[in-house]
mmCIF file of C-alpha atoms in Angstrom:
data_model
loop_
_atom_site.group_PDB
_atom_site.id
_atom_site.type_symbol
_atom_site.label_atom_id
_atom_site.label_comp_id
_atom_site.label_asym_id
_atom_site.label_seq_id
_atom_site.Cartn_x
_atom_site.Cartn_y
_atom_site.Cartn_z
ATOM 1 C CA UNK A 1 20.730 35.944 4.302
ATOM 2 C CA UNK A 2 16.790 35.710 5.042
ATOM 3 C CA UNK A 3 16.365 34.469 1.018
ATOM 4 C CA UNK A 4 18.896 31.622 1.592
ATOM 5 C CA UNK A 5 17.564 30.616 4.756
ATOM 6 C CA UNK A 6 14.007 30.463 3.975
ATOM 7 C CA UNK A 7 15.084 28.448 1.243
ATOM 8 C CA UNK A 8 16.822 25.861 3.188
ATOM 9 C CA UNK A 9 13.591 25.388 5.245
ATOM 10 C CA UNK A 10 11.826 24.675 2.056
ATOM 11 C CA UNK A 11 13.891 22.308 1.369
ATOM 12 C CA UNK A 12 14.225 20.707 4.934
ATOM 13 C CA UNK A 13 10.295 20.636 4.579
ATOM 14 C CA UNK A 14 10.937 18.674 1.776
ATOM 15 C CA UNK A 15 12.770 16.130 2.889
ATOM 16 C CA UNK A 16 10.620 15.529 6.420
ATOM 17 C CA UNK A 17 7.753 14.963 4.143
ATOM 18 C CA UNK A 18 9.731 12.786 1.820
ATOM 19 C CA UNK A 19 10.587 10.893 5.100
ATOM 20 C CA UNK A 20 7.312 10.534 6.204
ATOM 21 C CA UNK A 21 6.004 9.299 2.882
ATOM 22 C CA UNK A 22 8.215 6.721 2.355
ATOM 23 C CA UNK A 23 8.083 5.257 5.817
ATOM 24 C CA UNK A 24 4.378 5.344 6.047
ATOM 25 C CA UNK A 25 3.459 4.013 2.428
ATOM 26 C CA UNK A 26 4.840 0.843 0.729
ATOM 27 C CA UNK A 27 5.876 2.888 -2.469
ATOM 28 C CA UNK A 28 7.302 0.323 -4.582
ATOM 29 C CA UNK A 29 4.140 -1.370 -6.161
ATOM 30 C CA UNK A 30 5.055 -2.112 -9.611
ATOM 31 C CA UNK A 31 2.591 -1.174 -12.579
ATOM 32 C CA UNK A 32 3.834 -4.653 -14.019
ATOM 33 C CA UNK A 33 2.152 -6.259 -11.207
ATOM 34 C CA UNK A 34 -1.145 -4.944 -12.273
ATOM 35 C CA UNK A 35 -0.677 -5.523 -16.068
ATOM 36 C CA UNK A 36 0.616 -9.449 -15.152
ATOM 37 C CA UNK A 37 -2.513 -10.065 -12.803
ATOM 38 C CA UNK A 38 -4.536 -8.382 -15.292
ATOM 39 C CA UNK A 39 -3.579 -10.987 -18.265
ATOM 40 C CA UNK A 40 -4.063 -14.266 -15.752
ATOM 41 C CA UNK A 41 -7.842 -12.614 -14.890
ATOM 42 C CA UNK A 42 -8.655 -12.305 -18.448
ATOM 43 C CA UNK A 43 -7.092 -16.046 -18.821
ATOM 44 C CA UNK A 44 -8.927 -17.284 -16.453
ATOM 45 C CA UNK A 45 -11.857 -15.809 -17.184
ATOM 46 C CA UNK A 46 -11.915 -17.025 -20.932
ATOM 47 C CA UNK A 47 -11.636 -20.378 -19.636
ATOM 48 C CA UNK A 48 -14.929 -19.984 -17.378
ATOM 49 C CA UNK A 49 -16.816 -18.581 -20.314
ATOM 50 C CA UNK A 50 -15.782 -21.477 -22.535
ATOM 51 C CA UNK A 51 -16.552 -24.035 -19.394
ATOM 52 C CA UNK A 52 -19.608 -22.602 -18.602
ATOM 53 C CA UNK A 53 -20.789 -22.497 -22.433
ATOM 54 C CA UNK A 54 -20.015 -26.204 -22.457
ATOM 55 C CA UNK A 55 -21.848 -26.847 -19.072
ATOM 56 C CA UNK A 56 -25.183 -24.979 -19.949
ATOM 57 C CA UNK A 57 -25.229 -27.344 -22.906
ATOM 58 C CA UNK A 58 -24.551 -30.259 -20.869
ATOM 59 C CA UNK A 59 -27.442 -29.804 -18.458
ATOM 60 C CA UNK A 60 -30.144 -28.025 -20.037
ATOM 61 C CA UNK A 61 -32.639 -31.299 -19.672
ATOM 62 C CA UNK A 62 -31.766 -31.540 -16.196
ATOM 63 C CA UNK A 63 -31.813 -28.391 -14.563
ATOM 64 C CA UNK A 64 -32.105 -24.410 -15.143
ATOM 65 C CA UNK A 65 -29.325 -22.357 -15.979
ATOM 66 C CA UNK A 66 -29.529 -20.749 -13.291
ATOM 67 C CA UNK A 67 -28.859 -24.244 -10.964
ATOM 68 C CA UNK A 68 -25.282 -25.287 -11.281
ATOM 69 C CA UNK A 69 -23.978 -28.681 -10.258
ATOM 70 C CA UNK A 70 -21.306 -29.074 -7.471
ATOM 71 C CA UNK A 71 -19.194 -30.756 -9.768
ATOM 72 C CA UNK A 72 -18.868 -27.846 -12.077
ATOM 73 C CA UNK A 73 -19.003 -24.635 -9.087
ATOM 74 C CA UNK A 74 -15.837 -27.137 -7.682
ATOM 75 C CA UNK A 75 -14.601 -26.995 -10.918
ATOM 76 C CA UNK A 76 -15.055 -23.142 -10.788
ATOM 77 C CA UNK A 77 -13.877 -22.674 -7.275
ATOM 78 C CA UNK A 78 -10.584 -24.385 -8.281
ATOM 79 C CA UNK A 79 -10.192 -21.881 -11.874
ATOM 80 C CA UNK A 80 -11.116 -19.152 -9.572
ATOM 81 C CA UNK A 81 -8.195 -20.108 -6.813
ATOM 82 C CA UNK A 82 -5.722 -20.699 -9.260
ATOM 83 C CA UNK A 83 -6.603 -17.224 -10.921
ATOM 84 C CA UNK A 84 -6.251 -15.414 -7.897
ATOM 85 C CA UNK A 85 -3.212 -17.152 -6.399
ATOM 86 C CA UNK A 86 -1.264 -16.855 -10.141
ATOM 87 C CA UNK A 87 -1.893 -12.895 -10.225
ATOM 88 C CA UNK A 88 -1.068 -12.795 -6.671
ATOM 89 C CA UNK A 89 2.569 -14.787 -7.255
ATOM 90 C CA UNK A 90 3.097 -12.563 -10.701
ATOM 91 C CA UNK A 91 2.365 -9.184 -8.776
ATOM 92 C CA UNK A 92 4.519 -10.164 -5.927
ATOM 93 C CA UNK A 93 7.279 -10.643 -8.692
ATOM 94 C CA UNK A 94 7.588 -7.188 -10.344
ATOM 95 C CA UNK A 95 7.242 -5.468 -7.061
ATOM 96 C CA UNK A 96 9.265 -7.723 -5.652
ATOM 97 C CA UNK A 97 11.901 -6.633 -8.187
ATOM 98 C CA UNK A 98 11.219 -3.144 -8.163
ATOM 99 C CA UNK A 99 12.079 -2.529 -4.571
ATOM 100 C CA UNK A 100 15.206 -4.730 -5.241
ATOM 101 C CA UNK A 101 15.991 -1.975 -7.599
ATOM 102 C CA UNK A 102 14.299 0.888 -5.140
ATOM 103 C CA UNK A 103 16.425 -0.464 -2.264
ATOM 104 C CA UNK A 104 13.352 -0.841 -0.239
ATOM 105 C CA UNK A 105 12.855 -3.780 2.134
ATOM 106 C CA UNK A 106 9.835 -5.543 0.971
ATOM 107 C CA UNK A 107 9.266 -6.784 4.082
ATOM 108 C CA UNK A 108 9.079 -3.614 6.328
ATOM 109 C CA UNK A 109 6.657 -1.739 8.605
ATOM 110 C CA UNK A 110 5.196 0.071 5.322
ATOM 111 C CA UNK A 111 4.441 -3.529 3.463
ATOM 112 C CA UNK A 112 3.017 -4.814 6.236
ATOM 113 C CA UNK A 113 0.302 -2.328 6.982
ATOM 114 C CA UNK A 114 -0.737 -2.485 3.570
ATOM 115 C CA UNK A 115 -0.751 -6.560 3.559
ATOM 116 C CA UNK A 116 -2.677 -5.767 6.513
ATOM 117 C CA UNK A 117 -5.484 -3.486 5.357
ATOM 118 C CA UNK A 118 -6.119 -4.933 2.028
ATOM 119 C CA UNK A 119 -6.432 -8.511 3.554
ATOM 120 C CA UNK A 120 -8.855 -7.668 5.819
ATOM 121 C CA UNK A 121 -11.883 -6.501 3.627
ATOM 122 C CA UNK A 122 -10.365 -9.741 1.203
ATOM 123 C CA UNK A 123 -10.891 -12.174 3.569
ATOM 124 C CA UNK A 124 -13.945 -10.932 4.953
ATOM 125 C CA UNK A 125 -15.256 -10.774 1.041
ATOM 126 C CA UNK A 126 -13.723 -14.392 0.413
ATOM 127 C CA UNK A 127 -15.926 -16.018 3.631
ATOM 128 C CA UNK A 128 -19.237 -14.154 1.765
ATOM 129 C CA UNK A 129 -18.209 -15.437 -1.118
ATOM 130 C CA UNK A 130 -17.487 -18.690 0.077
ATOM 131 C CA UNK A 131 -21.321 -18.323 1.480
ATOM 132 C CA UNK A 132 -22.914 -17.309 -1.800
ATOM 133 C CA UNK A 133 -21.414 -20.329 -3.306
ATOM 134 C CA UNK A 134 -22.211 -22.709 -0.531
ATOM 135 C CA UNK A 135 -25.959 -22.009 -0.803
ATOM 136 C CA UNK A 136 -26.274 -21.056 -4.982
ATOM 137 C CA UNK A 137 -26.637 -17.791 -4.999
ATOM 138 C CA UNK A 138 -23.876 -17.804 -7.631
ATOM 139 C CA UNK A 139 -25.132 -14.972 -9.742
ATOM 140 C CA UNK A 140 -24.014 -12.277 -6.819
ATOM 141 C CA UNK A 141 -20.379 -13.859 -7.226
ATOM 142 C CA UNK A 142 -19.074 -11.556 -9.419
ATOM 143 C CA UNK A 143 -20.817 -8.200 -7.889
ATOM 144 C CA UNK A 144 -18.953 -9.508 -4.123
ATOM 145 C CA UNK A 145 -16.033 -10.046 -5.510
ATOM 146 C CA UNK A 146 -15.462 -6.264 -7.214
ATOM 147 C CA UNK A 147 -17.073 -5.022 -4.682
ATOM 148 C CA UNK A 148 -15.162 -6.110 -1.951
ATOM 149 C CA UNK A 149 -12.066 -6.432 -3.559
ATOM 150 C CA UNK A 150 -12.937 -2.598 -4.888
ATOM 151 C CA UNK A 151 -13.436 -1.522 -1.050
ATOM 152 C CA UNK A 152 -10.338 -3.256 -0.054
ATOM 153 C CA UNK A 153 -8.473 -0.869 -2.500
ATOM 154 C CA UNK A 154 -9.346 1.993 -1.018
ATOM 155 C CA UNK A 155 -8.726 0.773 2.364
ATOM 156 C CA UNK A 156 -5.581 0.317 1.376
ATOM 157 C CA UNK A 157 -4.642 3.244 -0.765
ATOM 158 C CA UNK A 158 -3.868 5.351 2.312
ATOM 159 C CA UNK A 159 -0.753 2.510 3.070
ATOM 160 C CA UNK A 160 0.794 2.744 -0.764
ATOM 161 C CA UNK A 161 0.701 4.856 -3.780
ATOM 162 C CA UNK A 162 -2.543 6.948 -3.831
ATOM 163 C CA UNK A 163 -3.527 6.405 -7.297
ATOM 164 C CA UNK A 164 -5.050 2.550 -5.962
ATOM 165 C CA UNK A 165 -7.916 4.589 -4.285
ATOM 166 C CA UNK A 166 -9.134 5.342 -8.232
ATOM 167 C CA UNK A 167 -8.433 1.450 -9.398
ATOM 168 C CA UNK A 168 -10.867 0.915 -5.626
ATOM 169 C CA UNK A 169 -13.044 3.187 -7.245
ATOM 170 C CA UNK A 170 -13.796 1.298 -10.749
ATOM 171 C CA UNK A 171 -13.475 -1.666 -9.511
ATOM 172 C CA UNK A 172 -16.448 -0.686 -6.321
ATOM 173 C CA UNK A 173 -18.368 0.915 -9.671
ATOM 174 C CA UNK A 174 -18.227 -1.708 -11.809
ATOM 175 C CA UNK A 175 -19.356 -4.207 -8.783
ATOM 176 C CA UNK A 176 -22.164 -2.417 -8.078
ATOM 177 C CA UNK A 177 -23.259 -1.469 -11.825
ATOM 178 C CA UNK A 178 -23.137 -5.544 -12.312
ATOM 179 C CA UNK A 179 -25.837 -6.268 -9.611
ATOM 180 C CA UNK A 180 -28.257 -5.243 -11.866
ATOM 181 C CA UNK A 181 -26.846 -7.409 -14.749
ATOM 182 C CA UNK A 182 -27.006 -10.469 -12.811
ATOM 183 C CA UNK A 183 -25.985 -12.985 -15.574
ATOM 184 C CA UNK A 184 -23.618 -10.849 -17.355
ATOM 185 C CA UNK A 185 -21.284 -11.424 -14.151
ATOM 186 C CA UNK A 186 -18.491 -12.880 -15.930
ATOM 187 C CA UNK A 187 -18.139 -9.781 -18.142
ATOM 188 C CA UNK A 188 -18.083 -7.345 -15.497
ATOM 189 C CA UNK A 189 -15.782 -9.340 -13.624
ATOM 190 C CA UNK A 190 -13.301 -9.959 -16.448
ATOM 191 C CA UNK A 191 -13.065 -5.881 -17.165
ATOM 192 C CA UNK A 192 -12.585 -5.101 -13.320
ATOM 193 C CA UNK A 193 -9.881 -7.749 -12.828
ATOM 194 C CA UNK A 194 -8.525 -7.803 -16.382
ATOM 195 C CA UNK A 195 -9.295 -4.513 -18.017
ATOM 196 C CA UNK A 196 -9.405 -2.081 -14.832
ATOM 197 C CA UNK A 197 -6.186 -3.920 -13.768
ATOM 198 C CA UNK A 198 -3.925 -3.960 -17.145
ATOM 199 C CA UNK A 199 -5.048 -0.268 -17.633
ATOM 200 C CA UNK A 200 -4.273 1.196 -14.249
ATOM 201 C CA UNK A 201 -1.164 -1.124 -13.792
ATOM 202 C CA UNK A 202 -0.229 0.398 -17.567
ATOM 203 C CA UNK A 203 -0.620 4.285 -16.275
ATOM 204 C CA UNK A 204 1.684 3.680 -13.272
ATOM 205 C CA UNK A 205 4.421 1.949 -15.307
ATOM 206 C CA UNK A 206 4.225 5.161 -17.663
ATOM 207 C CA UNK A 207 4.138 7.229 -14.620
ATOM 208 C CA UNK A 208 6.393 5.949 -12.403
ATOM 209 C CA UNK A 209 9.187 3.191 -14.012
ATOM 210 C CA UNK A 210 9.528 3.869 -17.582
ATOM 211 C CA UNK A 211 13.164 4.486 -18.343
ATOM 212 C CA UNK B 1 8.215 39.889 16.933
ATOM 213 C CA UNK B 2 10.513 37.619 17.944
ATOM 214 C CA UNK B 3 12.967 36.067 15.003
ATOM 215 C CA UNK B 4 11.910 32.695 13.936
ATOM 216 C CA UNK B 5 15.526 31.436 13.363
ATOM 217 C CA UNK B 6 16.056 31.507 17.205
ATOM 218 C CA UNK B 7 12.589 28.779 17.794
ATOM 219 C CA UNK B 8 14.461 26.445 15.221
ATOM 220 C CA UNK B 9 15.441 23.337 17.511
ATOM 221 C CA UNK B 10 19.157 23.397 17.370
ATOM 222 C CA UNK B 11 18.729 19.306 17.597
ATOM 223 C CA UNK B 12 17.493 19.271 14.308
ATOM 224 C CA UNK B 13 19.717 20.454 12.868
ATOM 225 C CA UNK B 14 21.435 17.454 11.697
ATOM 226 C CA UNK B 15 19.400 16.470 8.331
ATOM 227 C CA UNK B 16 19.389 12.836 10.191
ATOM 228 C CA UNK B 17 17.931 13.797 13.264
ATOM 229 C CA UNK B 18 15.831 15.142 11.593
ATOM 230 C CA UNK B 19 15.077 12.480 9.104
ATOM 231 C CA UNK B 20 14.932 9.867 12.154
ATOM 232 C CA UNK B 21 11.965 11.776 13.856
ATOM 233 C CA UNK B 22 10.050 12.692 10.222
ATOM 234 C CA UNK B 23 9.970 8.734 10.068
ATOM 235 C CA UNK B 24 9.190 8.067 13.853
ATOM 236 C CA UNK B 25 6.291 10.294 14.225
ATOM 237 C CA UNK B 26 4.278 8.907 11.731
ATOM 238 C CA UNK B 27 5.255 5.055 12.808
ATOM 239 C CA UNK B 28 3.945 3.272 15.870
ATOM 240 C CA UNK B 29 7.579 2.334 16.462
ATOM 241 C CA UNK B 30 10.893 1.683 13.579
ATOM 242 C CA UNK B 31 13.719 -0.962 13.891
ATOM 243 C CA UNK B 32 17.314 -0.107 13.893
ATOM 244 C CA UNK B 33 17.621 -1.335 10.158
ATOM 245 C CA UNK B 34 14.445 0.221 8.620
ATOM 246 C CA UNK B 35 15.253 3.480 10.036
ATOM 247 C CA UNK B 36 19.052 2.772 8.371
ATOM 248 C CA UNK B 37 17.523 1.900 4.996
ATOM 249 C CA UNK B 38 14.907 5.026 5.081
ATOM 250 C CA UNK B 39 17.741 7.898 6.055
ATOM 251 C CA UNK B 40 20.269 6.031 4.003
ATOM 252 C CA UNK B 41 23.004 5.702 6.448
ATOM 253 C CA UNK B 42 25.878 4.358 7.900
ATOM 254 C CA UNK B 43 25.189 1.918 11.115
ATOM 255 C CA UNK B 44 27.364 4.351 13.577
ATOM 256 C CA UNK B 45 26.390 7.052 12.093
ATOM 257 C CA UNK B 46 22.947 6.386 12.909
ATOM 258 C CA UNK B 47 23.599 5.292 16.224
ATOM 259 C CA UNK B 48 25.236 8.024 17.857
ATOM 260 C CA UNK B 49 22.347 10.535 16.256
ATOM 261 C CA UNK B 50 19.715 7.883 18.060
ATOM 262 C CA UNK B 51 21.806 8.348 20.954
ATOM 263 C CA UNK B 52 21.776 12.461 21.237
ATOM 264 C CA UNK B 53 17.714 12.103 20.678
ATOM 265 C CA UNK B 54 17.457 9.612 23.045
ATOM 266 C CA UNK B 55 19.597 11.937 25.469
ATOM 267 C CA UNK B 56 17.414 15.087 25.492
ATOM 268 C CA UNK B 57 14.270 12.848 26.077
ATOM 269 C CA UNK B 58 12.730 13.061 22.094
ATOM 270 C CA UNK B 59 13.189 9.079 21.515
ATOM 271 C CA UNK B 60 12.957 6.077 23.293
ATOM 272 C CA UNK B 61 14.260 2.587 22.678
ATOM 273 C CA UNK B 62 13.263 -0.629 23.101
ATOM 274 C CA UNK B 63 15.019 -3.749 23.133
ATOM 275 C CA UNK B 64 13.706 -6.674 22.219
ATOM 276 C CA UNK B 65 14.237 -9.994 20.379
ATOM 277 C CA UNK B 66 12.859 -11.936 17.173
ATOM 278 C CA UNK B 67 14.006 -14.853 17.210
ATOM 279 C CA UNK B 68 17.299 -15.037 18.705
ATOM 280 C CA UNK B 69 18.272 -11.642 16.562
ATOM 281 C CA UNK B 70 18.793 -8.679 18.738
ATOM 282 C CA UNK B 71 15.458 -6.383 17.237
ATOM 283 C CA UNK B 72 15.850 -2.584 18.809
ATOM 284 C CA UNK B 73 12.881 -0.712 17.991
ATOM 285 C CA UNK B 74 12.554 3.414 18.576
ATOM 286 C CA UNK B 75 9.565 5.545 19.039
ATOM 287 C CA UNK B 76 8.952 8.951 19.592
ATOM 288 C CA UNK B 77 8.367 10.140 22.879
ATOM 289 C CA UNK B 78 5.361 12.957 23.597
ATOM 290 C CA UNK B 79 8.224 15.573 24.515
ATOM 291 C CA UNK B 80 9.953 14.803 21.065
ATOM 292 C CA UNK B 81 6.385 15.269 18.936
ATOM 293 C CA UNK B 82 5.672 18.425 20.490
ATOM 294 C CA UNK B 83 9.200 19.342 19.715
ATOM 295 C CA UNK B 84 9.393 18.207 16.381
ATOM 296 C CA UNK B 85 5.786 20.435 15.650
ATOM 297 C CA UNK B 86 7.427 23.324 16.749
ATOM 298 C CA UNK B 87 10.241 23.261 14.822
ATOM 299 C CA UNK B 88 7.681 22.410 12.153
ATOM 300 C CA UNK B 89 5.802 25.944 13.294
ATOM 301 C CA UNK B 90 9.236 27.783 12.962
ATOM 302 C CA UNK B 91 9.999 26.368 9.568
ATOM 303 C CA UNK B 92 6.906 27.741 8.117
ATOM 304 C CA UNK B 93 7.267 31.159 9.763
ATOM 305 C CA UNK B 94 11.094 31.432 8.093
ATOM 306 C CA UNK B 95 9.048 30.657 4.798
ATOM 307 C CA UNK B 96 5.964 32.830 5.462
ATOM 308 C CA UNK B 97 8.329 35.776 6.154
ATOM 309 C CA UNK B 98 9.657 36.284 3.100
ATOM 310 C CA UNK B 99 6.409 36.778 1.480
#
């Protein structure tokens, strides 16, 4: 009698704390997501390395590397808008069709606190950013962008599957390792939004949704 | 000592009571349909176990509209938190006494 009824609080336990989970987190992030925004980084950022190559060459009576034209940062800006609004459309797609397959609204109280708290250290990185470009300082680019987009991860890895607080992590790492490679900034910033991305996104698919 | 089965809250003992609080005291405040989709019930089903915890004071409702769509939202009240910790506390005794 005691045995059977200790183990029915177990497993009443179990479920409150399943209930709580899956009401407070949006669960239904899809590794895909990461893997597809992962492949239009590294896109994108071969194209900047073969634009900029072609740029430096264009310019080197004129100015110093370090100087770029508004012309070509426009010409960046734009590549760098289209990167991030492509991965953002191609991650909404897999998760999108994983919590068709979960169930899950994607449009509940759990997806919007984490839209919430990963927007607001993105948009507060994006005006910086914005700023750095605005007045040249377009060698700390890079380093702002991991390292705001890195703290925005672990802001939000509280509202959705806890293993983003570890892709926050690299990505924060990486940003701040680059500030002291000032130059190399397209590298770094191809293997935190490629690399970092396609692995992580890779480990959750194997964790999580392979069949 | 007194025997833990007697501090269980016989209002939880419905696995969707149960469920319905687990969600609403870690939320500000649910809607009638996320609350549906997280417990995985039926629409009356769900509304007459609202309506028992509304009752004995653990729940309260709000109505409200978005749009022109009825939206009823529930959150837990500070007489339902303190009752869902206990039953909590019990629940870890029963498991604790075995040992």
């Amino acid at each position: 009698m005691q045995k059977i009824t200790s183990e029915q609080s177990l497993k009443e336990i179990r479920d409150i704390k399943q209930i709580m989970e899956r009401s407070s987190r949006f669960l239904s992030l899809s590794g895909l997501s990461g893997v597809a925004a992962g492949c239009i980084a590294l896109a994108g950022a071969a194209i900047a390395y073969y634009e900029i190559g072609k740029n430096s060459f264009d310019e080197t009576d004129y100015s110093s590397r370090s100087s770029v034209s508004d012309l070509f940062s426009m010409k960046l800006f734009v590549l760098g808008m289209i990167v991030f609004f492509g991965a953002l459309v191609m991650a909404f797609i897999f998760t999108y069709i994983r919590s068709r397959k979960q169930g899950v609204q994607i449009w509940g109280a759990a997806s919007k606190r984490l839209l919430l708290n990963i927007s607001l250290p993105l948009i507060a990185g994006g005006i910086f950013i914005l700023k750095l470009l605005q007045t040249g300082y377009i060698g700390l680019i890079a380093p702002s962008c991991l390292i705001f987009y890195g703290l925005a991860l672990i802001n939000a890895s509280k509202y959705t599957l806890s293993e983003v607080r570890y892709l926050g992590y690299g990505q924060l790492i990486l940003g701040l390792i680059s500030l002291y490679f000032i130059g190399y900034g397209l590298f770094f910033w191809a293997a935190g939004f490629g690399l970092l991305h396609i692995i992580y996104g890779t480990i959750m698919w194997n964790k999580y949704e392979k069949e | 000592m007194k025997n833990p089965i007697e501090q269980l809250n016989k209002i939880f003992d419905s696995r969707i009571r149960l469920g319905i609080m687990s969600a609403l005291v870690v939320n500000d405040s649910i809607n009638f349909n996320e609350l549906k989709e997280l417990i995985a019930v039926t629409d009356g089903n769900l509304a007459s176990h609202l309506k028992t915890l509304e009752e004995s004071g653990y729940i309260k409702v709000q109505k409200g509209f978005i749009g022109r769509k009825t939206n009823t939202t529930y959150a837990v009240t500070k007489s339902g938190d303190k009752a869902f910790r206990q039953h909590l506390e019990a629940l870890e005794k029963m498991i604790r006494s075995i040992g």
